[in-house]
Amino acid sequence: MAETSETIETNRGSHRRGLMKTVGLGLAGTALAAAGTAGLGFGTTPARADATLDGEILNFALNLEYLEAEYYLRAVTGSGIPANLTGGAATVTGGSLVPFQNTAIAYLAQKIAVDELAHVNFLRTALGASAVAEPNIDLSDSFTTLALAAGLIIPGQTFNPFASETDFLIGAYIFEDVGVTAYAGAAASLTPATLPYAASILAVEAYHAGAIRSRLGEIGGSAATNMISALRQTLSGVGDNGVNYQSNMFNFTNVDSNGQAYRRTPQQVLSIVYGGGTANGLFFPNGMNGAVTTTA
């Protein structure tokens, strides 16, 4: 999406002036070497009577991890999740190698790709036979639809997050904060046996989100992030702050007035990733897989 990239490039210099005034990949086999589940608390004996809910929540999270892993892997390798980690034959449309120019951004993308694939592997191993298969995922038309709704583009234009590293960062911004709020929102419903592992993934997603936000702040991407955050807030009804927040053009956290990460219910998360749909849409054209698949 040339229009957005050019706007960010124009803003880069002014943001730097404002600041002065005020003050190899390693993918092969890496993620597949994730630790086994012995002693992880995912045994056959439930920690509490509602332990079944753990599986439902983790499967909901697995759908989101499939989406993120497909996005980052295709950006840095040109290929998606290995077939042995999808549990089926899902159709994933869109996604291609990003023509990275900045070494730091390229390495950031590679590291996140490794982490997201590891999350898929970990959750599938933890869930065992109950792990849901990867759903159909749209990494093509979905971004244009969202960019149009957010005001990043106008009718007749398209947004391809794989066209440049700047657009890639904008696409990544869409995912990371949503994942953080999903895990944070689910924490209270998890059993003590499962919570530490979900919390660990939450921490990693927050690392990713902060890094993406920082890079966008550095290149003058605050306007785009503010528009995306405004759309996410409208769709979910939960607060959402862009990179330019309270006169801080490098806001690398998405938190409320108490310094707490925002929390979303599964239904609120679905409202975002379905683009306002109730049972499917946007990134999941046929809906998610598992017990929690609708906004109702």
Coordinates of C-alpha atoms in Angstrom, one line a residue:
M1 CA 0.0 0.0 0.0
A2 CA 2.2 2.8 -1.3
E3 CA 0.0 5.6 0.1
T4 CA 0.4 4.5 3.7
S5 CA 4.2 3.9 3.3
E6 CA 4.7 7.3 1.8
T7 CA 2.7 9.0 4.6
I8 CA 4.8 7.3 7.2
E9 CA 8.0 8.3 5.4
T10 CA 6.8 11.9 5.4
N11 CA 6.1 11.8 9.1
R12 CA 9.4 10.3 10.0
G13 CA 11.4 13.6 9.9
S14 CA 8.8 15.6 11.8
H15 CA 8.6 13.1 14.6
R16 CA 12.4 13.1 15.0
R17 CA 12.4 16.9 15.2
G18 CA 9.6 16.8 17.8
L19 CA 11.7 14.4 19.9
M20 CA 14.6 16.8 19.8
K21 CA 12.4 19.6 21.0
T22 CA 10.9 17.7 23.9
V23 CA 13.8 16.0 25.2
G24 CA 20.3 -15.8 9.2
L25 CA 16.8 -17.0 10.0
G26 CA 17.5 -20.0 12.4
L27 CA 13.9 -21.2 11.8
A28 CA 14.6 -24.7 10.7
G29 CA 14.0 -26.9 13.7
T30 CA 14.2 -24.1 16.3
A31 CA 10.5 -23.9 17.1
L32 CA 10.1 -27.6 16.8
A33 CA 12.5 -28.1 19.6
A34 CA 10.0 -26.7 22.1
A35 CA 10.1 -28.3 25.5
G36 CA 7.9 -31.4 26.0
T37 CA 4.9 -31.3 28.3
A38 CA 6.1 -33.6 31.1
G39 CA 5.4 -31.9 34.3
L40 CA 3.6 -29.0 32.7
G41 CA 0.3 -29.6 34.4
F42 CA -1.5 -30.8 31.4
G43 CA -2.0 -34.4 32.6
T44 CA -5.2 -36.4 32.7
T45 CA -6.2 -35.3 36.2
P46 CA -8.0 -31.9 36.1
A47 CA -6.7 -29.3 38.6
R48 CA -10.3 -28.2 39.2
A49 CA -13.7 -29.3 38.0
D50 CA -13.8 -26.6 35.3
A51 CA -10.5 -27.8 33.8
T52 CA -12.4 -28.6 30.6
L53 CA -12.6 -24.9 30.1
D54 CA -8.8 -24.8 29.9
G55 CA -9.0 -26.8 26.7
E56 CA -11.6 -24.6 25.2
I57 CA -9.5 -21.5 26.0
L58 CA -6.3 -22.9 24.8
N59 CA -7.9 -24.0 21.5
F60 CA -9.3 -20.5 21.1
A61 CA -5.7 -19.2 21.6
L62 CA -4.4 -21.8 19.1
N63 CA -6.6 -20.4 16.4
L64 CA -5.0 -17.0 17.0
E65 CA -1.5 -18.5 17.1
Y66 CA -2.2 -20.2 13.7
L67 CA -3.0 -16.8 12.3
E68 CA 0.0 -15.1 13.7
A69 CA 2.4 -17.9 12.7
E70 CA 1.1 -18.0 9.1
Y71 CA 1.6 -14.2 8.9
Y72 CA 5.2 -14.1 10.1
L73 CA 6.4 -17.3 8.5
R74 CA 5.2 -16.3 5.1
A75 CA 6.8 -12.8 5.6
V76 CA 10.2 -14.3 6.4
T77 CA 10.3 -17.6 4.6
G78 CA 7.6 -17.4 1.9
S79 CA 6.0 -20.5 3.3
G80 CA 3.5 -21.2 6.1
I81 CA 3.2 -23.6 9.0
P82 CA 4.5 -27.1 8.2
A83 CA 1.7 -29.5 7.3
N84 CA 2.5 -31.7 10.3
L85 CA 1.5 -28.8 12.7
T86 CA -1.8 -27.8 11.1
G87 CA -3.9 -30.9 12.0
G88 CA -5.7 -30.7 8.6
A89 CA -5.8 -29.2 5.2
A90 CA -6.7 -25.6 5.8
T91 CA -6.6 -23.0 3.0
V92 CA -4.4 -20.0 3.6
T93 CA -4.7 -17.2 1.0
G94 CA -2.1 -14.5 0.7
G95 CA 1.3 -14.0 2.2
S96 CA 4.7 -13.7 0.6
L97 CA 8.3 -12.8 1.4
V98 CA 8.6 -9.2 2.5
P99 CA 11.4 -7.2 0.8
F100 CA 13.1 -6.2 4.1
Q101 CA 15.5 -3.3 3.8
N102 CA 16.2 -2.7 7.5
T103 CA 18.3 -5.4 9.2
A104 CA 16.8 -4.8 12.6
I105 CA 13.2 -5.2 11.3
A106 CA 14.2 -8.3 9.4
Y107 CA 15.7 -9.9 12.5
L108 CA 12.7 -8.8 14.5
A109 CA 10.3 -10.5 12.0
Q110 CA 12.4 -13.7 12.1
K111 CA 12.4 -13.9 15.9
I112 CA 8.6 -13.4 16.1
A113 CA 8.1 -16.1 13.4
V114 CA 10.1 -18.5 15.5
D115 CA 8.1 -17.7 18.6
E116 CA 4.7 -17.9 17.0
L117 CA 5.5 -21.3 15.4
A118 CA 6.8 -22.5 18.9
H119 CA 3.4 -21.3 20.4
V120 CA 1.5 -23.4 17.8
N121 CA 3.7 -26.4 18.6
F122 CA 3.4 -26.0 22.3
L123 CA -0.4 -25.6 22.4
R124 CA -0.9 -28.5 20.0
T125 CA 1.3 -30.7 22.2
A126 CA -0.3 -29.6 25.4
L127 CA -3.8 -30.2 24.0
G128 CA -2.9 -33.5 22.4
A129 CA -5.8 -35.2 20.6
S130 CA -8.2 -32.4 21.5
A131 CA -6.2 -29.7 19.6
V132 CA -8.3 -28.1 16.9
A133 CA -7.0 -28.1 13.3
E134 CA -5.9 -24.9 11.6
P135 CA -9.0 -23.0 10.2
N136 CA -9.0 -21.4 6.8
I137 CA -7.2 -18.1 7.0
D138 CA -7.3 -15.0 4.7
L139 CA -4.1 -12.9 4.6
S140 CA -5.1 -11.1 1.5
D141 CA -8.6 -9.5 1.1
S142 CA -8.9 -9.2 4.9
F143 CA -6.2 -6.6 5.2
T144 CA -7.7 -4.4 2.5
T145 CA -11.1 -4.7 4.2
L146 CA -9.7 -3.7 7.5
A147 CA -7.5 -0.9 6.1
L148 CA -10.5 0.6 4.4
A149 CA -12.6 0.4 7.5
A150 CA -9.9 2.0 9.6
G151 CA -9.4 4.8 7.1
L152 CA -5.9 3.9 6.0
I153 CA -7.0 3.7 2.4
I154 CA -9.9 4.8 0.2
P155 CA -12.2 2.8 -1.9
G156 CA -10.4 1.4 -4.9
Q157 CA -7.1 1.0 -3.1
T158 CA -5.7 -2.1 -1.6
F159 CA -3.4 -2.9 1.3
N160 CA -0.8 -5.6 1.0
P161 CA 1.2 -6.0 4.3
F162 CA 3.8 -8.1 2.5
A163 CA 4.6 -5.4 0.0
S164 CA 7.1 -3.5 2.1
E165 CA 8.6 -3.7 5.6
T166 CA 6.6 -0.6 6.7
D167 CA 3.3 -2.2 5.6
F168 CA 4.5 -5.4 7.3
L169 CA 4.8 -3.6 10.6
I170 CA 1.3 -2.2 10.2
G171 CA -0.1 -5.6 9.6
A172 CA 1.8 -7.0 12.6
Y173 CA 0.4 -4.2 14.8
I174 CA -3.1 -5.5 14.1
F175 CA -2.3 -8.9 15.6
E176 CA 0.0 -8.4 18.5
D177 CA -2.2 -6.2 20.7
V178 CA -5.2 -8.4 20.1
G179 CA -3.3 -11.5 21.2
V180 CA -2.2 -9.7 24.4
T181 CA -5.7 -8.7 25.3
A182 CA -7.0 -12.2 24.6
Y183 CA -4.6 -14.0 26.9
A184 CA -5.1 -11.3 29.6
G185 CA -8.8 -11.6 29.4
A186 CA -8.7 -15.4 29.7
A187 CA -6.4 -15.5 32.7
A188 CA -9.1 -15.4 35.3
S189 CA -10.9 -18.4 33.8
L190 CA -7.8 -20.8 33.7
T191 CA -7.0 -23.3 36.4
P192 CA -3.8 -22.9 38.4
A193 CA -2.2 -25.8 36.5
T194 CA -2.6 -24.0 33.1
L195 CA -2.3 -20.3 34.0
P196 CA 1.5 -20.1 34.3
Y197 CA 1.9 -21.3 30.7
A198 CA -0.7 -19.1 29.3
A199 CA 0.8 -16.2 31.2
S200 CA 4.2 -17.0 29.7
I201 CA 2.8 -16.8 26.2
L202 CA 1.1 -13.6 27.1
A203 CA 4.4 -12.1 28.2
V204 CA 6.0 -13.1 24.9
E205 CA 3.1 -11.6 22.9
A206 CA 3.6 -8.4 24.9
Y207 CA 7.3 -8.4 24.0
H208 CA 6.3 -8.6 20.4
A209 CA 3.7 -5.9 20.6
G210 CA 6.1 -3.5 22.3
A211 CA 8.8 -4.1 19.7
I212 CA 6.4 -3.6 16.8
R213 CA 5.0 -0.4 18.4
S214 CA 8.6 0.9 19.0
R215 CA 9.6 0.4 15.3
L216 CA 6.4 2.1 14.1
G217 CA 7.0 5.0 16.4
E218 CA 10.6 5.4 15.0
I219 CA 9.4 5.5 11.4
G220 CA 6.5 7.9 12.0
G221 CA 3.7 5.3 11.9
S222 CA 1.6 6.8 14.8
A223 CA -1.2 8.0 12.6
A224 CA -1.8 4.5 11.1
T225 CA -1.7 2.9 14.5
N226 CA -4.1 5.3 16.0
M227 CA -6.6 4.6 13.2
I228 CA -6.3 0.8 13.7
S229 CA -6.6 1.2 17.5
A230 CA -9.8 3.3 17.0
L231 CA -11.3 0.6 14.8
R232 CA -10.4 -2.2 17.3
Q233 CA -12.0 -0.2 20.1
T234 CA -15.1 0.3 18.1
L235 CA -15.4 -3.3 17.1
S236 CA -14.8 -4.7 20.6
G237 CA -15.9 -2.0 22.9
V238 CA -12.6 -2.2 24.8
G239 CA -10.1 0.6 25.1
D240 CA -7.2 0.6 22.7
N241 CA -4.4 3.2 22.4
G242 CA -2.2 3.8 19.3
V243 CA 1.5 4.6 19.2
N244 CA 0.8 8.3 19.5
Y245 CA -1.1 8.6 22.8
Q246 CA -1.2 11.4 25.3
S247 CA 1.5 13.4 23.4
N248 CA 3.8 10.4 23.4
M249 CA 4.7 9.5 19.8
F250 CA 6.6 6.4 21.0
N251 CA 3.9 4.8 23.2
F252 CA 5.1 1.2 23.2
T253 CA 2.5 -0.1 25.6
N254 CA -1.3 -0.5 25.2
V255 CA -2.5 0.0 28.8
D256 CA -5.3 1.6 30.8
S257 CA -4.9 4.4 33.4
N258 CA -3.8 1.9 36.0
G259 CA -0.9 0.6 33.8
Q260 CA -2.8 -2.6 33.2
A261 CA -3.0 -4.4 29.8
Y262 CA -6.5 -4.2 28.4
R263 CA -8.5 -7.5 28.6
R264 CA -10.9 -8.8 26.1
T265 CA -13.4 -11.7 26.3
P266 CA -13.3 -14.3 23.4
Q267 CA -16.4 -12.7 22.0
Q268 CA -14.7 -9.3 22.0
V269 CA -11.6 -10.7 20.3
L270 CA -13.8 -12.4 17.7
S271 CA -15.5 -9.1 16.9
I272 CA -12.1 -7.8 15.8
V273 CA -10.7 -10.8 13.9
Y274 CA -14.1 -11.4 12.2
G275 CA -14.3 -7.7 11.3
G276 CA -17.7 -7.3 13.0
G277 CA -19.0 -10.6 11.9
T278 CA -20.8 -12.9 14.3
A279 CA -19.6 -16.3 13.2
N280 CA -16.9 -15.7 10.6
G281 CA -15.3 -13.0 8.5
L282 CA -12.1 -11.0 7.8
F283 CA -9.1 -13.2 8.8
F284 CA -11.3 -16.3 9.4
P285 CA -13.6 -16.5 6.4
N286 CA -15.2 -19.8 7.7
G287 CA -14.8 -19.0 11.3
M288 CA -12.5 -20.4 14.0
N289 CA -12.4 -24.0 15.1
G290 CA -13.3 -25.2 18.5
A291 CA -16.0 -24.6 21.2
V292 CA -15.8 -20.8 21.1
T293 CA -16.5 -19.6 17.5
T294 CA -19.2 -16.9 17.7
T295 CA -19.7 -13.5 19.2
A296 CA -23.0 -14.6 20.8

